[in-house]
mmCIF file of C-alpha atoms in Angstrom:
data_model
loop_
_atom_site.group_PDB
_atom_site.id
_atom_site.type_symbol
_atom_site.label_atom_id
_atom_site.label_comp_id
_atom_site.label_asym_id
_atom_site.label_seq_id
_atom_site.Cartn_x
_atom_site.Cartn_y
_atom_site.Cartn_z
ATOM 1 C CA MET U 169 -5.896 4.173 -23.753
ATOM 2 C CA ALA U 170 -8.347 2.036 -21.697
ATOM 3 C CA ASP U 171 -9.481 2.047 -17.903
ATOM 4 C CA TYR U 172 -10.485 -1.216 -16.366
ATOM 5 C CA ILE U 173 -12.587 -1.177 -13.031
ATOM 6 C CA ASP U 174 -13.100 -4.058 -11.151
ATOM 7 C CA GLU U 175 -12.198 -6.342 -14.122
ATOM 8 C CA VAL U 176 -12.583 -10.094 -13.484
ATOM 9 C CA VAL U 177 -9.706 -12.178 -15.208
ATOM 10 C CA SER U 178 -11.007 -15.534 -15.382
ATOM 11 C CA SER U 179 -8.978 -18.585 -15.338
ATOM 12 C CA GLY U 180 -7.757 -19.321 -18.624
ATOM 13 C CA THR U 181 -7.773 -16.037 -20.154
ATOM 14 C CA SER U 182 -5.666 -12.874 -20.024
ATOM 15 C CA LEU U 183 -5.808 -9.093 -19.771
ATOM 16 C CA THR U 184 -2.926 -6.827 -21.017
ATOM 17 C CA LEU U 185 -2.379 -3.337 -19.928
ATOM 18 C CA ASN U 186 -0.398 -1.144 -22.617
ATOM 19 C CA GLU U 187 0.858 2.389 -22.746
ATOM 20 C CA GLY U 188 -1.683 4.485 -21.147
ATOM 21 C CA ASP U 189 -3.996 1.714 -19.887
ATOM 22 C CA THR U 190 -5.090 1.478 -16.068
ATOM 23 C CA ALA U 191 -6.513 -1.217 -14.000
ATOM 24 C CA LEU U 192 -8.156 -0.691 -10.415
ATOM 25 C CA ARG U 193 -9.170 -3.497 -8.281
ATOM 26 C CA SER U 194 -8.529 -6.126 -10.709
ATOM 27 C CA ILE U 195 -9.557 -9.747 -9.842
ATOM 28 C CA ILE U 196 -7.034 -12.233 -11.245
ATOM 29 C CA TYR U 197 -7.774 -15.825 -11.823
ATOM 30 C CA GLY U 198 -6.049 -16.023 -14.998
ATOM 31 C CA THR U 199 -3.162 -13.855 -16.230
ATOM 32 C CA GLU U 200 -2.787 -10.025 -16.490
ATOM 33 C CA ASN U 201 0.427 -8.579 -17.968
ATOM 34 C CA VAL U 202 1.294 -4.886 -17.289
ATOM 35 C CA THR U 203 3.473 -3.496 -20.159
ATOM 36 C CA TYR U 204 5.243 -0.399 -20.574
ATOM 37 C CA GLY U 205 3.435 2.647 -19.457
ATOM 38 C CA GLY U 206 0.750 0.699 -17.858
ATOM 39 C CA ILE U 207 -0.401 0.788 -14.472
ATOM 40 C CA ASP U 208 -2.380 -1.701 -12.264
ATOM 41 C CA THR U 209 -3.683 -0.621 -8.714
ATOM 42 C CA SER U 210 -4.983 -2.755 -6.039
ATOM 43 C CA ALA U 211 -5.117 -6.188 -7.842
ATOM 44 C CA ALA U 212 -6.243 -9.194 -6.105
ATOM 45 C CA ILE U 213 -4.471 -12.235 -7.366
ATOM 46 C CA TYR U 214 -6.232 -15.578 -6.268
ATOM 47 C CA SER U 215 -5.185 -19.249 -6.634
ATOM 48 C CA GLY U 216 -3.965 -20.069 -10.161
ATOM 49 C CA GLY U 217 -3.695 -16.586 -11.018
ATOM 50 C CA ARG U 218 -0.649 -14.445 -12.442
ATOM 51 C CA LEU U 219 0.383 -11.053 -12.656
ATOM 52 C CA ASN U 220 3.298 -10.026 -14.813
ATOM 53 C CA VAL U 221 4.708 -6.540 -14.557
ATOM 54 C CA LEU U 222 6.983 -6.132 -17.527
ATOM 55 C CA SER U 223 9.567 -3.583 -18.520
ATOM 56 C CA GLY U 224 7.933 -0.018 -17.899
ATOM 57 C CA GLY U 225 4.977 -1.525 -16.040
ATOM 58 C CA GLN U 226 3.749 -0.678 -12.567
ATOM 59 C CA SER U 227 2.024 -2.537 -9.924
ATOM 60 C CA ILE U 228 0.671 -0.779 -6.864
ATOM 61 C CA ASP U 229 -0.505 -2.397 -3.746
ATOM 62 C CA ALA U 230 -1.369 -5.968 -5.265
ATOM 63 C CA THR U 231 -2.295 -8.551 -2.996
ATOM 64 C CA VAL U 232 -1.155 -12.338 -3.719
ATOM 65 C CA TYR U 233 -3.052 -14.970 -2.148
ATOM 66 C CA ASN U 234 -2.461 -18.749 -1.587
ATOM 67 C CA SER U 235 -1.201 -20.438 -4.989
ATOM 68 C CA ALA U 236 -0.982 -17.208 -6.723
ATOM 69 C CA SER U 237 1.978 -15.405 -8.276
ATOM 70 C CA LEU U 238 3.177 -11.828 -8.860
ATOM 71 C CA TYR U 239 6.156 -11.647 -11.427
ATOM 72 C CA VAL U 240 8.330 -8.559 -11.907
ATOM 73 C CA SER U 241 10.576 -8.640 -14.753
ATOM 74 C CA SER U 242 13.291 -6.434 -15.881
ATOM 75 C CA GLY U 243 12.282 -2.701 -15.854
ATOM 76 C CA GLY U 244 9.082 -3.726 -14.003
ATOM 77 C CA ASN U 245 8.169 -2.122 -10.686
ATOM 78 C CA ALA U 246 6.032 -3.465 -7.822
ATOM 79 C CA SER U 247 5.337 -1.252 -4.802
ATOM 80 C CA GLY U 248 3.250 -2.223 -1.581
ATOM 81 C CA ALA U 249 2.453 -5.619 -2.626
ATOM 82 C CA PHE U 250 0.956 -7.875 0.351
ATOM 83 C CA LEU U 251 1.690 -11.592 0.156
ATOM 84 C CA SER U 252 -0.626 -13.855 1.874
ATOM 85 C CA GLY U 253 0.519 -16.973 0.702
ATOM 86 C CA GLY U 254 1.490 -17.511 -3.016
ATOM 87 C CA ASN U 255 4.923 -16.353 -4.552
ATOM 88 C CA ILE U 256 6.268 -12.903 -5.478
ATOM 89 C CA TYR U 257 9.480 -13.340 -7.861
ATOM 90 C CA ILE U 258 11.676 -10.199 -8.661
ATOM 91 C CA GLN U 259 13.672 -11.324 -11.763
ATOM 92 C CA ASP U 260 16.674 -9.810 -12.986
ATOM 93 C CA GLY U 261 16.207 -5.810 -13.465
ATOM 94 C CA GLY U 262 13.294 -6.030 -11.535
ATOM 95 C CA VAL U 263 12.354 -3.702 -8.426
ATOM 96 C CA ALA U 264 9.996 -4.289 -5.730
ATOM 97 C CA TYR U 265 9.431 -1.679 -2.654
ATOM 98 C CA GLY U 266 7.439 -1.773 0.532
ATOM 99 C CA THR U 267 6.330 -5.289 0.165
ATOM 100 C CA GLU U 268 4.727 -6.892 3.474
ATOM 101 C CA VAL U 269 4.730 -10.660 3.800
ATOM 102 C CA ILE U 270 2.686 -12.580 6.070
ATOM 103 C CA ALA U 271 2.904 -15.999 4.262
ATOM 104 C CA GLY U 272 4.477 -17.557 1.254
ATOM 105 C CA ASN U 273 7.809 -16.673 -0.536
ATOM 106 C CA VAL U 274 9.386 -13.674 -2.162
ATOM 107 C CA THR U 275 12.275 -14.520 -4.372
ATOM 108 C CA ILE U 276 14.586 -12.185 -5.466
ATOM 109 C CA GLN U 277 16.505 -13.775 -8.237
ATOM 110 C CA GLN U 278 20.035 -12.556 -9.302
ATOM 111 C CA GLY U 279 19.901 -9.147 -10.640
ATOM 112 C CA GLY U 280 16.519 -8.306 -8.815
ATOM 113 C CA THR U 281 16.124 -5.801 -6.067
ATOM 114 C CA THR U 282 13.918 -5.169 -2.962
ATOM 115 C CA SER U 283 13.591 -2.526 -0.679
ATOM 116 C CA ASN U 284 11.981 -2.023 2.651
ATOM 117 C CA THR U 285 10.301 -5.426 2.703
ATOM 118 C CA VAL U 286 8.508 -6.300 5.897
ATOM 119 C CA ILE U 287 8.468 -9.928 6.750
ATOM 120 C CA ASN U 288 5.702 -10.979 9.240
ATOM 121 C CA GLY U 289 5.795 -14.704 8.494
ATOM 122 C CA GLY U 290 6.594 -16.427 5.283
ATOM 123 C CA ILE U 291 10.218 -16.123 3.704
ATOM 124 C CA GLU U 292 12.309 -13.697 1.692
ATOM 125 C CA ARG U 293 14.892 -15.621 -0.586
ATOM 126 C CA VAL U 294 17.856 -13.545 -1.660
ATOM 127 C CA SER U 295 19.668 -14.229 -4.560
ATOM 128 C CA GLY U 296 20.118 -10.848 -5.864
ATOM 129 C CA PHE U 297 19.730 -7.414 -3.456
ATOM 130 C CA SER U 298 17.625 -6.924 -0.427
ATOM 131 C CA TYR U 299 17.839 -3.431 1.115
ATOM 132 C CA ASP U 300 16.352 -2.383 4.675
ATOM 133 C CA ALA U 301 14.372 -5.525 5.183
ATOM 134 C CA VAL U 302 12.623 -5.981 8.486
ATOM 135 C CA VAL U 303 12.130 -9.643 9.637
ATOM 136 C CA SER U 304 9.560 -9.446 12.284
ATOM 137 C CA SER U 305 8.670 -13.027 12.063
ATOM 138 C CA GLY U 306 9.666 -15.664 9.483
ATOM 139 C CA ASN U 307 13.048 -15.801 7.770
ATOM 140 C CA GLN U 308 15.200 -14.059 5.335
ATOM 141 C CA TYR U 309 17.712 -16.759 3.524
ATOM 142 C CA VAL U 310 20.575 -15.247 1.517
ATOM 143 C CA TYR U 311 21.951 -17.516 -1.071
ATOM 144 C CA SER U 312 25.269 -17.484 -3.370
ATOM 145 C CA GLY U 313 25.134 -14.079 -4.808
ATOM 146 C CA GLY U 314 22.672 -12.554 -2.833
ATOM 147 C CA ILE U 315 23.520 -9.581 -0.951
ATOM 148 C CA SER U 316 21.120 -8.041 2.219
ATOM 149 C CA TYR U 317 21.893 -4.704 3.258
ATOM 150 C CA ASN U 318 20.927 -3.197 6.615
ATOM 151 C CA ALA U 319 18.205 -5.887 7.600
ATOM 152 C CA ALA U 320 16.723 -5.816 11.094
ATOM 153 C CA ALA U 321 15.813 -9.092 12.586
ATOM 154 C CA VAL U 322 13.596 -8.352 15.573
ATOM 155 C CA ARG U 323 12.057 -11.782 15.913
ATOM 156 C CA GLY U 324 12.855 -13.830 12.713
ATOM 157 C CA ASN U 325 16.100 -14.935 11.519
ATOM 158 C CA ILE U 326 18.616 -13.904 8.609
ATOM 159 C CA ASN U 327 20.067 -17.023 7.378
ATOM 160 C CA VAL U 328 23.451 -16.711 5.314
ATOM 161 C CA ASN U 329 24.509 -19.395 3.386
ATOM 162 C CA ASN U 330 27.303 -20.187 1.230
ATOM 163 C CA GLY U 331 28.239 -17.364 -1.070
ATOM 164 C CA GLY U 332 25.820 -14.992 0.485
ATOM 165 C CA ILE U 333 26.550 -11.654 2.126
ATOM 166 C CA ALA U 334 24.819 -9.655 5.019
ATOM 167 C CA TYR U 335 26.179 -6.096 5.719
ATOM 168 C CA ASP U 336 25.096 -4.055 8.488
ATOM 169 C CA ALA U 337 22.348 -6.368 9.992
ATOM 170 C CA LYS U 338 20.624 -5.462 13.128
ATOM 171 C CA ILE U 339 19.577 -8.160 15.829
ATOM 172 C CA SER U 340 17.205 -7.216 18.457
ATOM 173 C CA ASN U 341 14.690 -8.801 20.949
ATOM 174 C CA SER U 342 14.515 -12.748 19.974
ATOM 175 C CA GLY U 343 15.806 -12.228 16.496
ATOM 176 C CA GLY U 344 18.946 -13.938 15.142
ATOM 177 C CA ILE U 345 21.273 -14.269 12.370
ATOM 178 C CA VAL U 346 22.732 -17.708 11.515
ATOM 179 C CA ILE U 347 26.185 -17.648 9.360
ATOM 180 C CA ASN U 348 26.298 -20.960 7.446
ATOM 181 C CA SER U 349 29.664 -22.367 6.024
ATOM 182 C CA GLY U 350 30.727 -19.970 3.102
ATOM 183 C CA GLY U 351 28.690 -17.250 4.379
ATOM 184 C CA VAL U 352 29.680 -13.655 5.144
ATOM 185 C CA ALA U 353 28.260 -11.273 7.601
ATOM 186 C CA SER U 354 29.954 -7.882 7.808
ATOM 187 C CA SER U 355 29.277 -5.086 10.822
ATOM 188 C CA THR U 356 26.267 -6.903 12.388
ATOM 189 C CA GLU U 357 24.936 -4.913 15.469
ATOM 190 C CA VAL U 358 23.400 -7.093 18.215
#
């Protein structure tokens, strides 16, 4: 067991959190891996940096800056992430809860799941499952095999592409929903 506080992970180096390890306020320019039983809280991921949340690992309140990335793999969990540029990837079997996006891309790959994402700019790309997203500004794109449940478009747009499905979308204010050829929207409330 190890506790890391204000650890700087330099470019070209890596830090791995194993079972019982914790990290608080990591500053990541290189790579940090959170494995089974590891917990990372309040990481800041800068340009070129990467945080990998692996099976049984947990990330809480990470901030992802421009040209940085957060990957949530099968069995991994990320809650409260803040995306200010860069990318968050939710891979097959990965879960993210309560992500806020002001710039950059959240990509939900097939089998990945997000819930309660708030999009205040930037994009959520759904090829897996998205629950209860709020699109205040920016866009949600639902691709083939992707399903968006109960999304609310307040000022941004929900875009449903070929093979994508949006259930129970709620459109208000200047928000919109775009159903492209082959896309499906069911029980939309305007």
